[in-house]
Coordinates of C-alpha atoms in Angstrom, one line a residue:
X1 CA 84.5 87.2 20.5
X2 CA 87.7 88.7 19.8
X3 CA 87.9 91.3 22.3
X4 CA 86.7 88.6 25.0
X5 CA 89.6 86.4 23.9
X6 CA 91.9 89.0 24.1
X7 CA 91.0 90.2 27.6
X8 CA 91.1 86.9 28.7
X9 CA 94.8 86.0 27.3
X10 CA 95.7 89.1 28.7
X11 CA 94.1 88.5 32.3
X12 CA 96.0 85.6 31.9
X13 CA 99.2 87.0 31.5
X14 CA 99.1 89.1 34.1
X15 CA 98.2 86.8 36.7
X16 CA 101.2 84.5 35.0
X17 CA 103.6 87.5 35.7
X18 CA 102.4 88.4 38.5
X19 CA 102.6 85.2 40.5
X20 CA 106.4 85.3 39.0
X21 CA 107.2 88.6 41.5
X22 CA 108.2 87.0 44.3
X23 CA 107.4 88.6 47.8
X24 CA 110.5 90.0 49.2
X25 CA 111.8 88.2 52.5
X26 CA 111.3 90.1 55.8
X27 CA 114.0 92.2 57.5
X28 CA 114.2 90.0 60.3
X29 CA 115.5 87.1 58.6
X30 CA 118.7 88.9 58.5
X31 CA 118.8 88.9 62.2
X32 CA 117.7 89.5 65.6
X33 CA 116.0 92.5 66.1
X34 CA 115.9 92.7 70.2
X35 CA 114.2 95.4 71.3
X36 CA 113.4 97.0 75.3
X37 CA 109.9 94.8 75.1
X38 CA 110.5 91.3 73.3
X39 CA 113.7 88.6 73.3
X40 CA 113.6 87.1 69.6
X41 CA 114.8 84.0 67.9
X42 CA 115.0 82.9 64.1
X43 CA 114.4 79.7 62.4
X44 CA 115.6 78.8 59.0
X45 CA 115.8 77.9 56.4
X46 CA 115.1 74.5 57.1
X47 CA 112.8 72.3 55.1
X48 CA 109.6 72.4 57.5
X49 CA 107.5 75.1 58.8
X50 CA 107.4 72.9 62.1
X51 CA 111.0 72.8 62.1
X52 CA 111.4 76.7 61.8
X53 CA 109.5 77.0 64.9
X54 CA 111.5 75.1 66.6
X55 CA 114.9 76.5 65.8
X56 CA 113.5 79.7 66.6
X57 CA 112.7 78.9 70.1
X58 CA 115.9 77.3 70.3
X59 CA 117.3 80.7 68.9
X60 CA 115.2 82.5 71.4
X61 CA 116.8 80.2 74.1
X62 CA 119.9 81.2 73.5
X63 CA 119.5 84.6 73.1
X64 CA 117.7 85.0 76.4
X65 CA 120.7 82.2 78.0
X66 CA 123.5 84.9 76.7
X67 CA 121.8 88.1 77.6
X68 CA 121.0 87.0 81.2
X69 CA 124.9 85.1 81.5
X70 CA 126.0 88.8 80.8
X71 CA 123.5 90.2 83.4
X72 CA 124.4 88.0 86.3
X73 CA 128.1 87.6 86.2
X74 CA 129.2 91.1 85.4
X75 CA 126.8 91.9 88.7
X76 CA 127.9 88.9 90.7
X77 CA 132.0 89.1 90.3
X78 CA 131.8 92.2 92.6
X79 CA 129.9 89.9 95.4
X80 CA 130.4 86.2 96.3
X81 CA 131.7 83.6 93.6
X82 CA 129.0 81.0 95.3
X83 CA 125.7 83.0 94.3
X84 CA 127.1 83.6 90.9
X85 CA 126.8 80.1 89.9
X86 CA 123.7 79.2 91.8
X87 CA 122.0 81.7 90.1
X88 CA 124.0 80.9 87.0
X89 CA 122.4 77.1 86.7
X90 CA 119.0 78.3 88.3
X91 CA 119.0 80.9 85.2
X92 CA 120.1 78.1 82.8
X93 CA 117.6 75.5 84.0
X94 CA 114.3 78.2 83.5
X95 CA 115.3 79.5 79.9
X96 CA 115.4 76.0 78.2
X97 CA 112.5 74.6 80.3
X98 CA 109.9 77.4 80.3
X99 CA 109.7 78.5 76.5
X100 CA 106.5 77.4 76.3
X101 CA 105.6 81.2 76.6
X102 CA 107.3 81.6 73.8
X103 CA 105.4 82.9 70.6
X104 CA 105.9 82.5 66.7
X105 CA 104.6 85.6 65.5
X106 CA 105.8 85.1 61.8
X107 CA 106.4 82.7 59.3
X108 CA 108.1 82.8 55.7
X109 CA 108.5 80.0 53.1
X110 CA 111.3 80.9 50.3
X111 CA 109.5 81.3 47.0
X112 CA 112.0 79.9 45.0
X113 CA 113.5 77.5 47.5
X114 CA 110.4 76.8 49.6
X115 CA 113.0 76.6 52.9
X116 CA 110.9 78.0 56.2
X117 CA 111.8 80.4 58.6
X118 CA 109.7 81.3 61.3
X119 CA 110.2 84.1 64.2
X120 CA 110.2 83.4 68.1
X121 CA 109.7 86.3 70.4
X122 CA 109.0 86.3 74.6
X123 CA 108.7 89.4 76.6
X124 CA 111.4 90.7 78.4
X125 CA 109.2 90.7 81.9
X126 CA 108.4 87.6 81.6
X127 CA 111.7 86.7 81.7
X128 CA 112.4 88.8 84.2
X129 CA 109.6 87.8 86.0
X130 CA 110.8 84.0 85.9
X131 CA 114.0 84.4 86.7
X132 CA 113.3 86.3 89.7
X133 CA 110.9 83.6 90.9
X134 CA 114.4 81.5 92.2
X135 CA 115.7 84.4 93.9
X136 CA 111.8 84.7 95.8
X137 CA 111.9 81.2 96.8
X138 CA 115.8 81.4 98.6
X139 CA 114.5 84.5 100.6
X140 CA 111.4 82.9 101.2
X141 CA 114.0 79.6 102.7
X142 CA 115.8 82.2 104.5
X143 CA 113.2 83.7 106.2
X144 CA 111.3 79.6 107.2
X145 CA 115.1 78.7 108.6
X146 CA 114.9 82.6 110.2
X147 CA 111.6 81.5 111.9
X148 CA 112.0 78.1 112.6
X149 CA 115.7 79.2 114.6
X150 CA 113.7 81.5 116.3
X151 CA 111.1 79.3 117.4
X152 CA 113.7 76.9 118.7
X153 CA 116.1 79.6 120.8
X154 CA 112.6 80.7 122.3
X155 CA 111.8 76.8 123.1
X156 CA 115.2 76.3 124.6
X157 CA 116.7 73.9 121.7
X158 CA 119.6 75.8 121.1
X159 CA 121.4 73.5 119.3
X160 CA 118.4 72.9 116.8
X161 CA 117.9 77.1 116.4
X162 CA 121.9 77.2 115.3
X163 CA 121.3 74.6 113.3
X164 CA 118.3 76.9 111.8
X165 CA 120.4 80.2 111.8
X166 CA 123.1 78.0 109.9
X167 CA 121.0 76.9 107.3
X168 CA 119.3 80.6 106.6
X169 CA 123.3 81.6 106.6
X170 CA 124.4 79.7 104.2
X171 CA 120.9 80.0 101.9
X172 CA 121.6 84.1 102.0
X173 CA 124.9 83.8 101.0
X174 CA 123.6 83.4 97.7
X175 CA 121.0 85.7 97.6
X176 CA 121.9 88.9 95.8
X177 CA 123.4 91.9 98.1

């Protein structure tokens, strides 16, 4: 009886203790850890686990928003001021409209102040990938005014074909060189 009362109190006490050592927050609460594969965002501390996710896709937003900014104008300012900000608001318009590839791979809840965070990450190709798929569709114009103009010239409407050629022109002008 005693001995089984003991073991017992003492069980007790250890799982007492025990549930007293808190779990030590992850690393990346600290900050972003971008690597060659995945964009990341954090979210937190906030007071909801739905509301951590959220933050951290709008923390992966603007991550991906600054890295590409970086990308395109110190590329574009060598070539033509027009493509730079075509490709600027195209950019813009894809990162905050197409997170939904965007995944939380992590979640924390503070111990001792039960705040969330949660972790966003996307892959790099896809962004790539996406932000590419503007630049596709221009050529892809282009190449339909390209056709269309010579189509025309070949039908004798040479005011329509220059009209065509114009358009293409003014479409590759903001293509990249």
């Amino acid at each position: 009886g005693l001995l089984y009362f003991n073991t017992v109190m003492l069980g007790t006490l250890l799982v007492a203790c025990a549930s007293k050592i808190a779990t030590p927050p992850p690393d990346w609460i600290d900050g972003k850890s971008n690597d060659a594969v995945y964009y990341y965002g954090i979210g937190g501390p906030v007071k909801t686990i739905d509301e951590a996710r959220l933050k951290a896709r709008e923390d992966l937003a603007q991550s991906i928003e600054i890295k590409i900014e970086a990308e395109f104008i110190s590329e574009i300012l060598e070539t033509h001021e027009t493509f730079q900000k075509k490709v600027y608001d195209k950019s813009r318009s894809y990162t905050l409209q197409n997170l939904q590839d965007s995944e939380i791979v992590q979640t924390y809840t503070h111990p001792k102040t039960g705040k969330h965070y949660a972790l966003a990450r996307m892959k790099r190709q896809t962004v790539i990938e996406r932000m590419e798929a503007p630049i596709r569709e221009t050529e892809r114009d282009v190449s339909n005014h390209r056709r269309r103009g010579l189509e025309a010239q070949a039908n004798g409407q040479l005011i329509d074909a220059l009209s065509e050629f114009g358009r293409g022109w003014q479409k590759a002008l903001t293509l990249p060189q």
